[in-house]
mmCIF file of C-alpha atoms in Angstrom:
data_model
loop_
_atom_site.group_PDB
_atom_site.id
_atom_site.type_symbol
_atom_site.label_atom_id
_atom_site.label_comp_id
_atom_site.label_asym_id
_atom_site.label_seq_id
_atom_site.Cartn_x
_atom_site.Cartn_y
_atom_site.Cartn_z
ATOM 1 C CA UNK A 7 34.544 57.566 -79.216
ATOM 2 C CA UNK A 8 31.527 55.019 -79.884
ATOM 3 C CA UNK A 9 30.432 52.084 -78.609
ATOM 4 C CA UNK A 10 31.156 49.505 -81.368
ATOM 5 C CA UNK A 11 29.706 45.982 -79.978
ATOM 6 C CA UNK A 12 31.724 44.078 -82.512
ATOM 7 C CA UNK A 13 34.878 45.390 -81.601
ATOM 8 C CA UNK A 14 34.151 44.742 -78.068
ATOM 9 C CA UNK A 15 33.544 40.911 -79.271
ATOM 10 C CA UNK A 16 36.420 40.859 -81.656
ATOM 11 C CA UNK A 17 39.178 42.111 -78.837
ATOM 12 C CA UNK A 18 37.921 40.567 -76.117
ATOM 13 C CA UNK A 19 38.612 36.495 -75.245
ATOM 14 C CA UNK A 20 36.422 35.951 -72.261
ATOM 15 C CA UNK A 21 33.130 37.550 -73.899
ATOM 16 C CA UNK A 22 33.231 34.915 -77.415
ATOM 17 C CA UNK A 23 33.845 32.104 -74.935
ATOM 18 C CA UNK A 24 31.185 32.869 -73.446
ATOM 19 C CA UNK A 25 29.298 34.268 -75.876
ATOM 20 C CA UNK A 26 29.966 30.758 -77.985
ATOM 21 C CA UNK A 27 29.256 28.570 -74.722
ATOM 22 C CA UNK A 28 25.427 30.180 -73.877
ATOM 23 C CA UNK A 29 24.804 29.552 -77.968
ATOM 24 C CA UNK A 30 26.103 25.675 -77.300
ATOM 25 C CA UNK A 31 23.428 25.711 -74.048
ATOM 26 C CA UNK A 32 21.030 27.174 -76.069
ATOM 27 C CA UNK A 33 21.155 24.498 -78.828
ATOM 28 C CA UNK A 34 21.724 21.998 -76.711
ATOM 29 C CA UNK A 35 18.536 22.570 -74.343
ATOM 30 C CA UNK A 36 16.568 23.153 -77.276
ATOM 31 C CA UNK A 37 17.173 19.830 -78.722
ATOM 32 C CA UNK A 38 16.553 18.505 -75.620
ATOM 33 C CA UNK A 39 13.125 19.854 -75.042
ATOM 34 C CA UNK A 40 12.336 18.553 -78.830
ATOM 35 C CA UNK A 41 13.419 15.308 -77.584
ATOM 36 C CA UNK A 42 11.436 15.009 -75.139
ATOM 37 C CA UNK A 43 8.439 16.552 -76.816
ATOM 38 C CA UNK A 44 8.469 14.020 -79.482
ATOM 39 C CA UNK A 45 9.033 11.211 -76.977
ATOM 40 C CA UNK A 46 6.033 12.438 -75.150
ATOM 41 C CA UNK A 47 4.194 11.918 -78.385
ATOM 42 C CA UNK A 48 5.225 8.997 -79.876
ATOM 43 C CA UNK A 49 4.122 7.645 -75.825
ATOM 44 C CA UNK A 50 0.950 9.108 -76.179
ATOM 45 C CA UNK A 51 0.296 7.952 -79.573
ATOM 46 C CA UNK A 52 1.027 3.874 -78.186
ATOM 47 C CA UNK A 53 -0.837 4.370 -75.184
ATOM 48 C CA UNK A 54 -3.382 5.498 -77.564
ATOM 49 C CA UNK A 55 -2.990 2.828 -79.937
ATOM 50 C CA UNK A 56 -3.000 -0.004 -76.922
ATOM 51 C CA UNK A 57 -6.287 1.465 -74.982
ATOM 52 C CA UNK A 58 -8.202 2.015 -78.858
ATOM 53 C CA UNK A 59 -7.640 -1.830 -79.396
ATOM 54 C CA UNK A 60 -8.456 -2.962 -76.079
ATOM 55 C CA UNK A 61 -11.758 -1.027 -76.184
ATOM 56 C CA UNK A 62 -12.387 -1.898 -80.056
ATOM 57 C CA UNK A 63 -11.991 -5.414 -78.593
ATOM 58 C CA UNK A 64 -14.477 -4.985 -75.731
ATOM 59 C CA UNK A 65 -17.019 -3.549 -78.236
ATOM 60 C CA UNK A 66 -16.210 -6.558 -80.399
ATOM 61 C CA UNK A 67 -16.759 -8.576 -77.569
ATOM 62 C CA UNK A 68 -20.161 -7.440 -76.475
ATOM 63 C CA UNK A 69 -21.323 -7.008 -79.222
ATOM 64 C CA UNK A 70 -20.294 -9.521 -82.177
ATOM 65 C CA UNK A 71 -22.294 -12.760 -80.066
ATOM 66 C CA UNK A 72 -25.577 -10.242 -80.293
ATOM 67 C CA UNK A 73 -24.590 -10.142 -84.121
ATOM 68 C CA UNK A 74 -24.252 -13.835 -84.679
ATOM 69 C CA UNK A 75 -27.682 -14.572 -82.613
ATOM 70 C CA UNK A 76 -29.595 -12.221 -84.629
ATOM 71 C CA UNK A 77 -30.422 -9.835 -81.658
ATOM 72 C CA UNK A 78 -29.559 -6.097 -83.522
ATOM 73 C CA UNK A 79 -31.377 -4.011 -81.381
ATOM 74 C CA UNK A 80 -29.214 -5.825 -78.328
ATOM 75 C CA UNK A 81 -26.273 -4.594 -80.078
ATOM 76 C CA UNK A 82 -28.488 -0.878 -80.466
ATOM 77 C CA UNK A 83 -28.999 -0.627 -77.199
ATOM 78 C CA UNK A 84 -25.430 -1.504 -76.015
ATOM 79 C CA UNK A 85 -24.081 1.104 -78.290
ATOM 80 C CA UNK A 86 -26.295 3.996 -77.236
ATOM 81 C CA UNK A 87 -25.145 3.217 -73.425
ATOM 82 C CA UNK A 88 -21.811 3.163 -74.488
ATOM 83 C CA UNK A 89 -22.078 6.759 -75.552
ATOM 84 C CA UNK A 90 -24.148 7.767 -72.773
ATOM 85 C CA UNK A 91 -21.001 6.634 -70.621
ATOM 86 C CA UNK A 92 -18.564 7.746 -73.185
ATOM 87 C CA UNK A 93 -19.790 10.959 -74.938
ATOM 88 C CA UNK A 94 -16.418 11.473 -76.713
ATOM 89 C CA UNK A 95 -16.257 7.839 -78.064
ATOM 90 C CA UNK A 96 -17.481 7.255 -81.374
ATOM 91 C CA UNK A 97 -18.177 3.523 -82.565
ATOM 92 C CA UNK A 98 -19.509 2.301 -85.686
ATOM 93 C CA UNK A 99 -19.584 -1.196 -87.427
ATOM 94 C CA UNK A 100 -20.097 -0.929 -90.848
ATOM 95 C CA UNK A 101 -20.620 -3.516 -94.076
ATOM 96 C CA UNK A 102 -18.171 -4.412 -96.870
ATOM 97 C CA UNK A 103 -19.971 -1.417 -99.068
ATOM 98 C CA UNK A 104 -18.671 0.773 -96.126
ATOM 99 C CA UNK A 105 -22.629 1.454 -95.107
ATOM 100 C CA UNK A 106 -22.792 2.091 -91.379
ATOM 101 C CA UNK A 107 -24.621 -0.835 -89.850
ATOM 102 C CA UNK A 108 -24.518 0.283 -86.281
ATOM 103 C CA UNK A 109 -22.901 2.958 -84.578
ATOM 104 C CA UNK A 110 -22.615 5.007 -81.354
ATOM 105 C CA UNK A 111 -23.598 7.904 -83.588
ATOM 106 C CA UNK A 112 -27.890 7.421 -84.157
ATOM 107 C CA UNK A 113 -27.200 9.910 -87.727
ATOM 108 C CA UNK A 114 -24.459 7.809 -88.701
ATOM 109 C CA UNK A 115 -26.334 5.207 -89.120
ATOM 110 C CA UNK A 116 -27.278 3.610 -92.735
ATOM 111 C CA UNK A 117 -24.567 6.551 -94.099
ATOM 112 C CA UNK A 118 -21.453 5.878 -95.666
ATOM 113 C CA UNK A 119 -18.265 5.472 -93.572
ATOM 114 C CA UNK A 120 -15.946 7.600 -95.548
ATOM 115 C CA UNK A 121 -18.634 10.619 -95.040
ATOM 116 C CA UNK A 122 -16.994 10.319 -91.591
ATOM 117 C CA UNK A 123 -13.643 9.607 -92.116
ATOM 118 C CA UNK A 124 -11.313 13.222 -91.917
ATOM 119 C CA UNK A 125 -7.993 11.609 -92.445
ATOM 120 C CA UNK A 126 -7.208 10.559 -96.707
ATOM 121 C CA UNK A 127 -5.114 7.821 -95.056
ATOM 122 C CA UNK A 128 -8.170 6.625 -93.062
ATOM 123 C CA UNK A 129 -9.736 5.536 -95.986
ATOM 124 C CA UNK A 130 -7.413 3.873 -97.793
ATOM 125 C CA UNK A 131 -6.883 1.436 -94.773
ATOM 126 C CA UNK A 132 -10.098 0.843 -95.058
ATOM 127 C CA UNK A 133 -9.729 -0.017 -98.529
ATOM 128 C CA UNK A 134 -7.034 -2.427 -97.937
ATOM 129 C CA UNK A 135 -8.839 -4.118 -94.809
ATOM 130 C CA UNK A 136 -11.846 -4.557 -96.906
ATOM 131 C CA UNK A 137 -9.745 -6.323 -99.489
ATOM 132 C CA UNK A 138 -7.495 -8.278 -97.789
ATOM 133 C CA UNK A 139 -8.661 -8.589 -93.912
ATOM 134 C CA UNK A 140 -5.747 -7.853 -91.928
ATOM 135 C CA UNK A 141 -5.388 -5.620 -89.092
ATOM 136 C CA UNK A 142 -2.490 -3.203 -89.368
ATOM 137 C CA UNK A 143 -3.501 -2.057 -85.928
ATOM 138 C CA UNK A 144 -2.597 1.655 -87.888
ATOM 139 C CA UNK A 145 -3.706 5.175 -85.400
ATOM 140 C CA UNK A 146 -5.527 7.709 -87.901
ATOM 141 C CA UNK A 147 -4.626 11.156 -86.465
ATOM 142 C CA UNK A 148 -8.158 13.480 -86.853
ATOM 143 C CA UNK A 149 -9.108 17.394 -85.438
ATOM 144 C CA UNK A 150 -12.762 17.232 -85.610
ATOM 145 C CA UNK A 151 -13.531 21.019 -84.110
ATOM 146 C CA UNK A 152 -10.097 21.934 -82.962
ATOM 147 C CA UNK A 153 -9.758 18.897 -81.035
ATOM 148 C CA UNK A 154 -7.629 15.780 -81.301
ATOM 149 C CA UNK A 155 -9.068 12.303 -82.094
ATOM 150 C CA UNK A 156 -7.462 9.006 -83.233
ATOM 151 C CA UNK A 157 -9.196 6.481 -85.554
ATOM 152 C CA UNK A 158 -8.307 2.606 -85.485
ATOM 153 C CA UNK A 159 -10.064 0.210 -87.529
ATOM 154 C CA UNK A 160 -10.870 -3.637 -87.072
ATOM 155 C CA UNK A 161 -11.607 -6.253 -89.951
ATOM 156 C CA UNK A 162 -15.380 -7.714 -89.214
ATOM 157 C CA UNK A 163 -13.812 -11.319 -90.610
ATOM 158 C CA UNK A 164 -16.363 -14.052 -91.958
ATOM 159 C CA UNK A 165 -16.484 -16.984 -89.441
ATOM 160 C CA UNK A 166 -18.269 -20.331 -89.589
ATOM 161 C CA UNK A 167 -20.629 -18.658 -86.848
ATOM 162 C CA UNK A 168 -21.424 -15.590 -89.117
ATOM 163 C CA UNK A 169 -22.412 -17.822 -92.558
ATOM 164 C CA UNK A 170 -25.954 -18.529 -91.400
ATOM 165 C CA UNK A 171 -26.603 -15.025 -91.927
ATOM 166 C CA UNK A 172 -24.341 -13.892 -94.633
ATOM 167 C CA UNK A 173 -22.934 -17.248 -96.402
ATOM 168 C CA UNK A 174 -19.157 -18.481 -96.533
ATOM 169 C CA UNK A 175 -18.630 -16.865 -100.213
ATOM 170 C CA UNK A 176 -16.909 -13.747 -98.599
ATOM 171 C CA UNK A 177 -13.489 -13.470 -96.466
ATOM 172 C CA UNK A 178 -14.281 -10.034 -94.600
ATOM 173 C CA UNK A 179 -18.015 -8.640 -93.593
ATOM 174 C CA UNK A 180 -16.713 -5.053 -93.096
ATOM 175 C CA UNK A 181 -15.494 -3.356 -90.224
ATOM 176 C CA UNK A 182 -14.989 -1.620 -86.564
ATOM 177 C CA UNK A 183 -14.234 1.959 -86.374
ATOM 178 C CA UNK A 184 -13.099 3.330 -83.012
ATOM 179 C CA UNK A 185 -12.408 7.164 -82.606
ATOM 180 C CA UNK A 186 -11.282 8.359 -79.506
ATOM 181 C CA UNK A 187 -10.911 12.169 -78.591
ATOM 182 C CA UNK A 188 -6.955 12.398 -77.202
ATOM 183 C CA UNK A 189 -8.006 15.983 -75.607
ATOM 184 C CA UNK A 190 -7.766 14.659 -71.855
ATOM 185 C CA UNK A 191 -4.429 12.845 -72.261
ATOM 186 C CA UNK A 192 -3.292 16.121 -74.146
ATOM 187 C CA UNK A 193 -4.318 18.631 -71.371
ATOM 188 C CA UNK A 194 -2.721 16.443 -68.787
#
């Protein structure tokens, strides 16, 4: 006489209850653990998003009043500290023709922004903050060498303190980029 598995299953009561109750734990831990995972995500993607505007607004803040006085190689200088502190921070504040003015990046400098930009998305933003001037306050997912980075981007708008340099015929100067490597709050 042989062993015939589904006979055993088919005659006996006790082994499909249980048999049907481990496959209901299975599923149900397993959509638990999905759960969570994407909780733990979307988390990390708003902390993300929250600490990538406060520090786009720091930048902004220490550097735009350099800007408006006319003292560039202030805002230089505060931008190569800031990646002396920060190595996996990239900054860069760049025109309406999307021509890196300034950036935490020396190379980057007098290049086009979308020669940096890995993420199609990324762009277009750009496009339509260019255009129009408002902040979406949008994260850019990026892998730049197998690592995780976000991308936020900040309208440079034309104020009455910027039109002694560039005039009062244009709504937006250009832009902020922020990229942030998320490979710390990942490992954690």
């Amino acid at each position: 006489m042989r062993f015939n598995p589904m006979t055993l299953f088919r005659e006996r009561l006790w082994i499909q209850v249980v048999s049907t109750l481990a496959l209901i734990l299975v599923a149900a831990f397993g959509i638990t653990i999905v759960l969570s995972i994407r909780s733990q995500d979307k988390s990390l993607h708003e902390q993300s998003r929250i600490s990538s505007e406060m520090l786009s607004a720091s930048i902004e803040g220490a550097t735009f009043d350099a800007l408006g006085a006319g003292r560039n190689e202030n805002v230089v200088r505060q931008l190569h500290r800031l990646k002396e502190r920060m190595p996996s921070l990239e900054a860069s504040i760049f025109d309406f023709n999307r021509s890196i003015t300034f950036s935490t990046m020396a190379a980057a400098t007098g290049k086009e922004l979308d020669g940096f930009l890995l993420n199609p998305a990324a762009a277009a933003a750009v496009n339509r903050m260019l255009a129009d001037g408002k902040d979406t306050g949008e994260l850019f997912d990026e892998t730049i060498d197998g690592a995780a980075y976000i991308s936020i981007f900040k309208p440079i708008l034309n104020e009455i303190s910027c039109h002694h340099c560039h005039g009062s015929s244009r709504q937006v100067l250009g832009g902020l980029h922020v990229r942030t490597s998320l490979e710390t709050a990942v490992q954690l």
